[in-house]
Short mmCIF file of C-alpha atoms in Angstrom, two decimals:
data_model
loop_
_atom_site.label_atom_id
_atom_site.label_comp_id
_atom_site.label_asym_id
_atom_site.label_seq_id
_atom_site.Cartn_x
_atom_site.Cartn_y
_atom_site.Cartn_z
CA MET A 1 139.03 178.22 147.76
CA ARG A 2 140.21 178.24 144.14
CA ARG A 3 141.86 181.67 144.63
CA TRP A 4 143.57 180.44 147.86
CA LEU A 5 144.88 177.27 146.28
CA SER A 6 146.28 179.18 143.34
CA TRP A 7 148.11 181.61 145.61
CA LEU A 8 149.40 178.69 147.72
CA ILE A 9 150.86 176.91 144.71
CA ILE A 10 152.33 180.13 143.33
CA GLY A 11 153.81 181.01 146.72
CA ILE A 12 155.55 177.64 147.12
CA MET A 13 156.95 177.89 143.59
CA GLY A 14 158.07 181.44 144.31
CA GLY A 15 159.80 180.32 147.49
CA MET A 16 161.66 177.55 145.65
CA LEU A 17 162.80 180.03 143.02
CA ALA A 18 164.02 182.52 145.59
CA ALA A 19 165.95 179.87 147.45
CA CYS A 20 168.11 179.59 144.38
CA GLN A 21 168.34 183.31 143.76
CA GLY A 22 168.90 184.47 147.34
CA LEU A 23 167.55 187.99 146.65
CA PRO A 24 167.77 190.36 149.67
CA TRP A 25 165.32 192.94 151.00
CA SER A 26 165.89 195.88 153.31
CA PHE A 27 163.83 198.71 154.83
CA PRO A 28 164.11 202.21 153.31
CA ASN A 29 166.02 204.89 155.16
CA PRO A 30 163.32 207.52 155.80
CA VAL A 31 163.86 211.04 157.07
CA GLY A 32 161.40 213.77 158.04
CA ALA A 33 157.63 213.70 158.53
CA SER A 34 154.68 215.99 158.13
CA PRO A 35 152.11 214.91 160.75
CA THR A 36 148.48 215.98 160.98
CA PRO A 37 147.29 215.62 164.60
CA SER A 38 143.65 214.76 165.27
CA PRO A 39 141.72 213.94 168.49
CA PRO A 40 140.90 211.71 170.33
CA LEU A 41 143.98 209.93 171.66
CA ILE A 42 145.11 206.71 170.01
CA PRO A 43 145.37 203.61 172.22
CA THR A 44 148.90 202.38 172.79
CA PRO A 45 149.22 198.83 171.41
CA THR A 46 150.49 196.17 173.77
CA GLN A 47 153.04 194.99 171.22
CA THR A 48 155.24 197.12 169.00
CA LEU A 49 157.10 196.26 165.85
CA ASN A 50 160.80 195.44 166.00
CA PRO A 51 161.99 196.01 162.44
CA THR A 52 165.40 194.48 163.15
CA ALA A 53 163.94 191.18 164.29
CA THR A 54 164.56 188.20 162.06
CA PRO A 55 161.67 185.80 161.82
CA PRO A 56 162.72 182.32 162.93
CA ALA A 57 163.19 179.62 160.36
CA ALA A 58 159.93 177.82 159.80
CA THR A 59 159.25 174.37 158.48
CA ALA A 60 155.80 175.39 157.24
CA PRO A 61 155.04 178.33 154.92
CA VAL A 62 154.35 181.68 156.59
CA ILE A 63 151.03 183.02 155.34
CA ILE A 64 150.43 186.79 155.17
CA THR A 65 146.83 187.71 154.49
CA LEU A 66 146.25 190.85 152.44
CA TRP A 67 142.83 192.51 152.51
CA LEU A 68 141.84 194.70 149.56
CA PRO A 69 138.76 196.52 148.27
CA PRO A 70 137.38 195.29 144.91
CA GLN A 71 139.06 197.99 142.81
CA PHE A 72 142.51 196.68 143.82
CA ASP A 73 141.76 192.97 143.35
CA PRO A 74 144.78 191.40 141.59
CA ALA A 75 142.41 188.90 139.97
CA ASN A 76 140.74 191.67 137.95
CA GLU A 77 141.47 191.57 134.24
CA THR A 78 143.09 195.01 134.10
CA PRO A 79 146.67 196.17 133.56
CA ALA A 80 146.81 197.49 137.15
CA ALA A 81 145.63 194.14 138.53
CA GLN A 82 148.23 192.29 136.51
CA LEU A 83 150.96 194.58 137.81
CA LEU A 84 149.87 193.98 141.41
CA GLN A 85 149.70 190.25 140.85
CA GLN A 86 153.23 190.26 139.44
CA ARG A 87 154.44 192.33 142.38
CA LEU A 88 153.01 189.86 144.88
CA LEU A 89 154.63 186.96 143.04
CA GLN A 90 157.92 188.82 143.07
CA PHE A 91 157.65 189.42 146.82
CA MET A 92 157.08 185.73 147.46
CA SER A 93 159.99 184.89 145.20
CA GLU A 94 162.29 187.19 147.16
CA ASN A 95 161.04 185.94 150.53
CA PRO A 96 161.28 182.13 150.53
CA GLY A 97 158.61 180.32 152.48
CA VAL A 98 156.22 183.29 152.50
CA ILE A 99 152.78 183.04 150.91
CA VAL A 100 150.56 186.08 150.36
CA LYS A 101 146.88 185.20 150.53
CA VAL A 102 144.50 187.83 149.11
CA ARG A 103 141.03 188.49 150.46
CA VAL A 104 138.71 191.01 148.76
CA LYS A 105 136.14 192.88 150.88
CA THR A 106 133.82 195.77 150.17
CA SER A 107 135.26 199.23 150.76
CA SER A 108 132.83 200.24 153.50
CA GLY A 109 129.70 199.32 155.38
CA PRO A 110 128.71 195.98 156.94
CA GLY A 111 131.19 193.31 155.94
CA GLY A 112 133.58 195.97 154.62
CA LEU A 113 137.26 196.34 155.41
CA LEU A 114 136.96 198.29 158.66
CA ASP A 115 133.88 196.43 159.88
CA SER A 116 135.49 193.04 159.18
CA LEU A 117 138.75 194.12 160.81
CA ALA A 118 136.95 195.13 164.00
CA ALA A 119 134.92 191.92 164.06
CA ALA A 120 137.96 189.70 163.50
CA SER A 121 140.02 191.52 166.12
CA ALA A 122 137.28 191.00 168.72
CA ALA A 123 136.16 187.46 167.96
CA ALA A 124 138.67 185.69 165.69
CA PRO A 125 142.24 187.01 166.06
CA ALA A 126 143.53 184.23 163.82
CA ALA A 127 141.49 185.73 160.97
CA VAL A 128 143.01 189.22 161.32
CA PRO A 129 144.95 190.14 158.15
CA GLY A 130 148.61 191.01 158.13
CA VAL A 131 148.17 193.97 155.76
CA VAL A 132 144.98 195.84 154.95
CA ALA A 133 144.30 198.62 152.44
CA LEU A 134 142.42 201.43 154.20
CA SER A 135 141.05 204.77 153.11
CA ARG A 136 142.09 207.81 155.14
CA ALA A 137 138.76 207.86 157.00
CA ASP A 138 139.03 204.16 157.88
CA LEU A 139 142.67 204.58 158.88
CA GLU A 140 141.61 207.16 161.46
CA ASN A 141 138.92 204.90 162.87
CA ALA A 142 141.13 201.82 162.87
CA ALA A 143 143.97 203.62 164.68
CA LEU A 144 141.67 205.15 167.29
CA LYS A 145 140.14 201.72 167.96
CA GLY A 146 143.56 200.09 168.31
CA LEU A 147 142.98 197.81 165.30
CA ILE A 148 146.25 198.63 163.51
CA TYR A 149 149.85 199.06 164.63
CA PRO A 150 151.98 202.21 164.32
CA LEU A 151 154.99 202.06 162.04
CA ASP A 152 157.20 204.37 164.10
CA ASP A 153 159.70 201.61 164.92
CA ALA A 154 160.08 200.63 161.28
CA PHE A 155 160.27 204.28 160.17
CA PRO A 156 161.64 206.10 163.24
CA GLN A 157 162.02 209.40 161.37
CA GLY A 158 158.79 209.18 159.43
CA LEU A 159 158.54 209.08 155.65
CA ASP A 160 161.36 210.63 153.65
CA GLN A 161 160.95 213.66 151.43
CA ASP A 162 160.30 211.56 148.33
CA TRP A 163 156.78 211.15 149.71
CA LEU A 164 154.56 214.03 148.65
CA GLY A 165 153.27 216.28 151.43
CA TYR A 166 149.61 215.29 151.17
CA ALA A 167 150.61 211.62 151.11
CA ARG A 168 152.71 211.88 154.27
CA SER A 169 149.66 213.40 155.97
CA LEU A 170 147.43 210.59 154.68
CA GLY A 171 149.38 207.99 156.61
CA THR A 172 149.95 210.02 159.78
CA LEU A 173 147.67 210.49 162.77
CA GLN A 174 148.54 212.39 165.96
CA GLU A 175 152.21 212.57 164.93
CA ARG A 176 152.42 208.81 164.49
CA LEU A 177 152.80 206.91 161.24
CA PHE A 178 150.05 204.33 160.72
CA GLY A 179 150.05 203.70 157.00
CA LEU A 180 152.13 203.74 153.82
CA PRO A 181 150.22 205.69 151.13
CA PHE A 182 150.03 204.01 147.75
CA ALA A 183 147.06 205.64 145.96
CA GLY A 184 145.98 209.28 146.01
CA ASP A 185 142.88 211.15 144.91
CA ALA A 186 142.12 214.87 144.77
CA TYR A 187 139.09 217.03 144.08
CA THR A 188 139.61 218.76 140.74
CA LEU A 189 138.06 220.49 137.77
CA VAL A 190 137.64 218.46 134.59
CA TYR A 191 136.44 220.30 131.47
CA ARG A 192 136.23 220.18 127.68
CA PRO A 193 138.54 222.73 126.03
CA THR A 194 136.43 222.71 122.87
CA ALA A 195 133.56 224.21 124.87
CA LEU A 196 135.33 226.20 127.59
CA GLY A 197 138.45 227.29 125.75
CA ALA A 198 141.76 228.04 127.49
CA PRO A 199 142.44 226.94 131.08
CA PRO A 200 140.45 229.21 133.45
CA THR A 201 142.53 231.55 135.58
CA SER A 202 139.82 232.38 138.13
CA TRP A 203 136.19 231.70 138.97
CA GLU A 204 135.20 234.98 137.35
CA ASP A 205 136.99 233.86 134.21
CA LEU A 206 135.07 230.57 134.33
CA LEU A 207 131.72 232.21 135.01
CA THR A 208 132.04 234.55 132.03
CA ARG A 209 132.14 231.55 129.69
CA GLY A 210 128.60 230.56 130.73
CA ARG A 211 129.00 226.82 130.29
CA ALA A 212 127.41 224.37 132.75
CA ILE A 213 129.66 222.99 135.48
CA ALA A 214 128.35 219.91 137.31
CA PHE A 215 128.96 219.20 140.97
CA ALA A 216 127.08 217.42 143.74
CA GLY A 217 124.84 220.24 144.90
CA ASN A 218 123.13 217.91 147.36
CA ASP A 219 126.40 217.25 149.17
CA ALA A 220 128.82 219.31 151.24
CA LEU A 221 132.14 218.47 149.58
CA THR A 222 132.34 221.25 146.98
CA THR A 223 131.26 223.86 149.51
CA LEU A 224 133.85 222.58 151.98
CA VAL A 225 136.66 222.74 149.41
CA LEU A 226 135.77 226.28 148.35
CA TYR A 227 135.24 227.40 151.95
CA LEU A 228 138.65 226.13 153.05
CA GLY A 229 140.18 227.67 149.94
CA ALA A 230 138.64 231.01 150.94
CA GLY A 231 140.48 230.81 154.26
CA GLY A 232 137.64 229.48 156.39
CA LYS A 233 138.35 227.38 159.47
CA VAL A 234 136.59 224.17 160.45
CA GLN A 235 138.02 223.79 163.98
CA ASN A 236 138.26 226.33 166.78
CA GLU A 237 141.03 226.57 169.39
CA GLN A 238 139.39 223.81 171.41
CA GLY A 239 139.35 221.49 168.39
CA LEU A 240 135.57 221.71 168.03
CA PRO A 241 133.80 222.12 164.64
CA THR A 242 133.25 225.71 163.58
CA LEU A 243 132.33 227.82 160.55
CA GLU A 244 133.12 231.42 159.69
CA ALA A 245 130.31 233.41 158.12
CA GLU A 246 132.45 235.69 155.95
CA ALA A 247 134.30 232.91 154.13
CA LEU A 248 131.13 230.85 153.74
CA ALA A 249 129.23 233.85 152.34
CA GLU A 250 131.97 234.23 149.73
CA VAL A 251 131.31 230.67 148.54
CA PHE A 252 127.56 231.18 148.50
CA THR A 253 127.97 234.41 146.53
CA LEU A 254 129.83 232.40 143.91
CA TYR A 255 126.95 229.92 143.80
CA THR A 256 124.38 232.67 143.43
CA GLU A 257 126.25 234.31 140.57
CA GLY A 258 126.96 230.95 138.93
CA ALA A 259 123.29 230.03 139.08
CA ARG A 260 122.32 233.40 137.60
CA ARG A 261 124.67 232.89 134.64
CA GLY A 262 123.64 229.28 134.04
CA VAL A 263 127.00 227.85 135.10
CA PHE A 264 125.35 226.04 138.02
CA PRO A 265 121.99 224.91 136.61
CA ASN A 266 119.19 224.09 139.02
CA TRP A 267 119.62 220.37 138.34
CA VAL A 268 122.95 220.30 140.20
CA THR A 269 120.85 220.27 143.39
CA THR A 270 119.67 216.77 142.45
CA LEU A 271 123.21 215.36 142.27
CA GLN A 272 124.10 213.59 145.51
CA SER A 273 127.24 211.64 144.66
CA ASP A 274 130.45 211.99 142.72
CA GLY A 275 129.42 209.06 140.54
CA GLN A 276 126.34 210.97 139.43
CA VAL A 277 128.43 214.03 138.67
CA TRP A 278 130.86 212.09 136.52
CA GLN A 279 128.06 210.35 134.63
CA THR A 280 126.45 213.72 133.98
CA PHE A 281 129.72 214.98 132.52
CA LEU A 282 130.20 211.90 130.34
CA GLU A 283 126.65 212.32 129.04
CA ARG A 284 127.62 215.88 128.01
CA ARG A 285 124.95 217.55 130.11
CA ALA A 286 127.79 219.73 131.38
CA ASP A 287 131.08 220.85 129.87
CA GLY A 288 132.86 220.86 133.20
CA ALA A 289 132.72 218.91 136.45
CA LEU A 290 134.05 219.27 139.98
CA THR A 291 134.99 215.69 140.68
CA TRP A 292 137.66 213.35 142.04
CA SER A 293 140.78 212.99 139.93
CA SER A 294 140.44 209.19 139.88
CA ASN A 295 137.38 209.50 137.62
CA TYR A 296 139.38 211.33 135.00
CA LEU A 297 142.57 209.27 135.39
CA THR A 298 140.65 206.00 135.08
CA ASP A 299 138.64 206.97 131.99
CA LEU A 300 141.00 209.55 130.41
CA PRO A 301 138.31 210.93 128.06
CA ALA A 302 139.98 212.19 124.90
CA ASP A 303 137.99 215.43 124.76
CA ALA A 304 138.64 216.54 128.36
CA VAL A 305 141.50 217.83 130.49
CA ILE A 306 142.10 218.02 134.22
CA HIS A 307 142.87 221.29 135.98
CA PRO A 308 143.15 222.69 139.53
CA ILE A 309 139.94 224.15 140.92
CA PRO A 310 140.09 227.95 140.52
CA ALA A 311 140.87 229.75 143.77
CA LEU A 312 138.53 232.17 145.50
CA ASN A 313 141.32 234.13 147.20
CA GLY A 314 144.19 233.73 144.75
CA HIS A 315 145.64 230.64 146.43
CA ALA A 316 144.80 227.27 144.93
CA TYR A 317 143.33 224.80 147.41
CA THR A 318 141.78 221.37 147.22
CA LEU A 319 141.11 218.33 149.37
CA ALA A 320 142.77 214.98 148.89
CA ASN A 321 141.95 211.45 149.87
CA GLY A 322 143.65 208.15 149.26
CA TRP A 323 144.54 204.64 150.32
CA VAL A 324 147.30 203.36 152.57
CA TRP A 325 148.74 200.01 153.57
CA ALA A 326 148.15 199.46 157.29
CA ILE A 327 149.53 196.69 159.50
CA SER A 328 147.10 194.71 161.65
CA ASP A 329 148.97 191.43 162.12
CA PRO A 330 148.65 190.36 165.79
CA ASP A 331 151.70 188.10 165.61
CA PRO A 332 154.81 190.21 166.43
CA GLN A 333 157.20 188.03 164.40
CA ARG A 334 154.97 187.71 161.37
CA ARG A 335 154.28 191.46 161.64
CA VAL A 336 157.85 192.09 160.50
CA LEU A 337 157.06 190.30 157.23
CA SER A 338 153.73 192.10 156.93
CA THR A 339 155.49 195.45 157.25
CA ARG A 340 158.02 194.30 154.69
CA LEU A 341 155.19 193.50 152.27
CA ALA A 342 153.56 196.92 152.81
CA ALA A 343 156.86 198.67 152.09
CA TYR A 344 157.41 196.47 149.04
CA LEU A 345 154.00 197.46 147.66
CA SER A 346 154.81 201.14 148.27
CA ALA A 347 158.19 201.21 146.52
CA SER A 348 158.72 203.81 143.78
CA ASP A 349 159.65 201.38 141.04
CA PHE A 350 156.34 199.57 141.46
CA LEU A 351 154.09 202.58 142.01
CA ALA A 352 155.58 204.41 139.00
CA THR A 353 153.81 202.02 136.64
CA TRP A 354 150.95 200.86 138.85
CA SER A 355 149.57 204.35 139.69
CA GLN A 356 149.27 205.25 136.01
CA ALA A 357 147.56 201.96 135.18
CA ALA A 358 145.22 202.17 138.19
CA GLY A 359 144.25 205.82 137.69
CA TYR A 360 145.36 207.24 141.04
CA LEU A 361 147.51 210.19 141.98
CA PRO A 362 151.15 209.46 142.78
CA THR A 363 152.07 209.48 146.45
CA ARG A 364 155.81 209.95 145.84
CA LEU A 365 157.71 212.58 143.90
CA SER A 366 159.78 209.98 142.05
CA VAL A 367 156.54 208.27 140.99
CA LEU A 368 155.09 211.55 139.70
CA ASN A 369 158.27 212.24 137.73
CA ALA A 370 158.02 208.81 136.13
CA TRP A 371 154.61 209.49 134.57
CA THR A 372 155.07 209.43 130.81
CA ASP A 373 152.49 212.06 129.74
CA ALA A 374 154.25 215.40 130.28
CA ASN A 375 151.09 217.54 130.02
CA LEU A 376 149.21 215.33 132.44
CA ARG A 377 152.18 215.24 134.79
CA ASP A 378 152.33 219.06 134.87
CA ALA A 379 148.61 219.33 135.59
CA LEU A 380 148.80 216.78 138.38
CA SER A 381 151.80 218.59 139.86
CA GLN A 382 149.72 221.75 140.25
CA ILE A 383 146.85 219.82 141.80
CA ILE A 384 149.10 217.96 144.22
CA LEU A 385 150.78 221.17 145.38
CA SER A 386 147.38 222.53 146.44
CA ALA A 387 146.17 219.29 148.05
CA HIS A 388 145.39 218.91 151.75
CA ILE A 389 143.89 215.88 153.47
CA MET A 390 140.29 215.85 154.63
CA PRO A 391 139.43 217.24 158.08
CA PRO A 392 139.13 214.66 160.89
CA ASN A 393 136.11 212.37 160.77
CA PRO A 394 134.24 213.93 163.75
CA ILE A 395 134.60 217.39 162.21
CA LEU A 396 133.29 216.18 158.85
CA ASP A 397 130.37 214.41 160.49
CA SER A 398 129.33 217.69 162.14
CA LEU A 399 129.84 219.91 159.09
CA ARG A 400 128.29 217.78 156.35
CA PRO A 401 124.58 218.15 157.17
CA VAL A 402 124.93 221.86 157.93
CA LEU A 403 126.84 222.71 154.75
CA SER A 404 124.68 220.46 152.57
CA PHE A 405 121.44 222.11 153.73
CA ALA A 406 122.83 225.64 153.33
CA THR A 407 124.18 224.82 149.86
CA GLN A 408 120.77 223.60 148.78
CA GLN A 409 119.12 226.74 150.11
CA VAL A 410 121.40 229.00 148.09
CA LEU A 411 121.36 227.02 144.84
CA LYS A 412 117.57 226.83 144.94
CA GLN A 413 117.47 230.59 145.61
CA GLN A 414 115.64 230.01 148.88
CA ALA A 415 118.17 232.07 150.84
CA ASP A 416 120.68 234.80 149.99
CA PRO A 417 124.40 234.14 150.66
CA LEU A 418 124.63 236.17 153.89
CA THR A 419 121.45 234.74 155.40
CA ALA A 420 122.47 231.17 154.53
CA SER A 421 126.00 231.55 155.89
CA ASN A 422 124.84 233.12 159.16
CA ALA A 423 122.20 230.41 159.59
CA ALA A 424 124.82 227.68 159.03
CA VAL A 425 127.15 229.19 161.62
CA GLU A 426 124.34 229.42 164.18
CA GLN A 427 123.10 225.91 163.45
CA LEU A 428 126.55 224.49 164.10
CA ARG A 429 126.73 226.30 167.45
CA ARG A 430 123.51 224.76 168.73
CA PRO A 431 123.98 221.98 171.29
#
């Protein structure tokens, strides 16, 4: 209640200020798109957005509810939170009579963003937010369940070329735009130059240095990244999950050799999450870590640097994730303002400072170019160029247990690379 009252008072003050200033707002002029189609089909919403519509004059304030996960809470005492809070105040100042009400919900699980959105849509439409921050996985689920609205009318030609390729894919599903990306994340190598020396040029180069590299050996993510980087496919021509033994055996051969040289110690098989990996690195049990870029960008440890994951086939490859602003407002007139807010929170001038403070990858080229640390900017540029979004949720759900089990078998030396890869392929084919 205290948070709501504070935003109400601030919003009214902002509206009074803007009435004097008369500041305008307009949609961007986007061109081009880079869609990533994914089954099944998305329901067609009964109402679409008309970006040219002008909301009627209202005697009472128009309230837009914004749902966020805890890490983006503007009430946090962090520089990023303060920047977001200032941005929301500025939006209310430039849009008289509009109040943005923030609600913080857990990222996932019962009572989380997607779960709450589904529950509100079914039982309490009045409680549905206008704008909601969703991860890529939740964006897929929300779009397929008809919980969010496409942005094709507001951006008829997709996102313009200022948006980085991976980011355009983050917000797109089945050739339709469903979200405006504002925070990116990529799987990377973080290491200590004092222990590992110059930037590694290949996995063989890294293995010869013999220093421990931590990764979640009880999870499928690292194996999936390396497998895709080796040219392996995860979907067949019918769109069903698949694995290719040759590419997977190449990854498992790397694991076997890394374990033999002490680069992948046996204890990596006990690591199940990225948080455990990062803590292991910070505790100096390893001099390198395969981890998400947000860990490094948030902490910025003085003795470590970030670097693209070495390629298995000469072509750098990694997986990216991120957050987007999605529109779920059931009111077609208020939805125009909700879309306006999402675009306002995705503008380059705001993200240029906010992304650095928040510790997330830029989603726009102009934002990347605005980062002040030249060395960090160059490293992130290389990572972003090799970044691809995660496979569709159903594909991941099928691959994870198979790849995780096979990875464990190899790292524990319970199966050789060829046997483990063939077994994984056969296991995936079973009905």
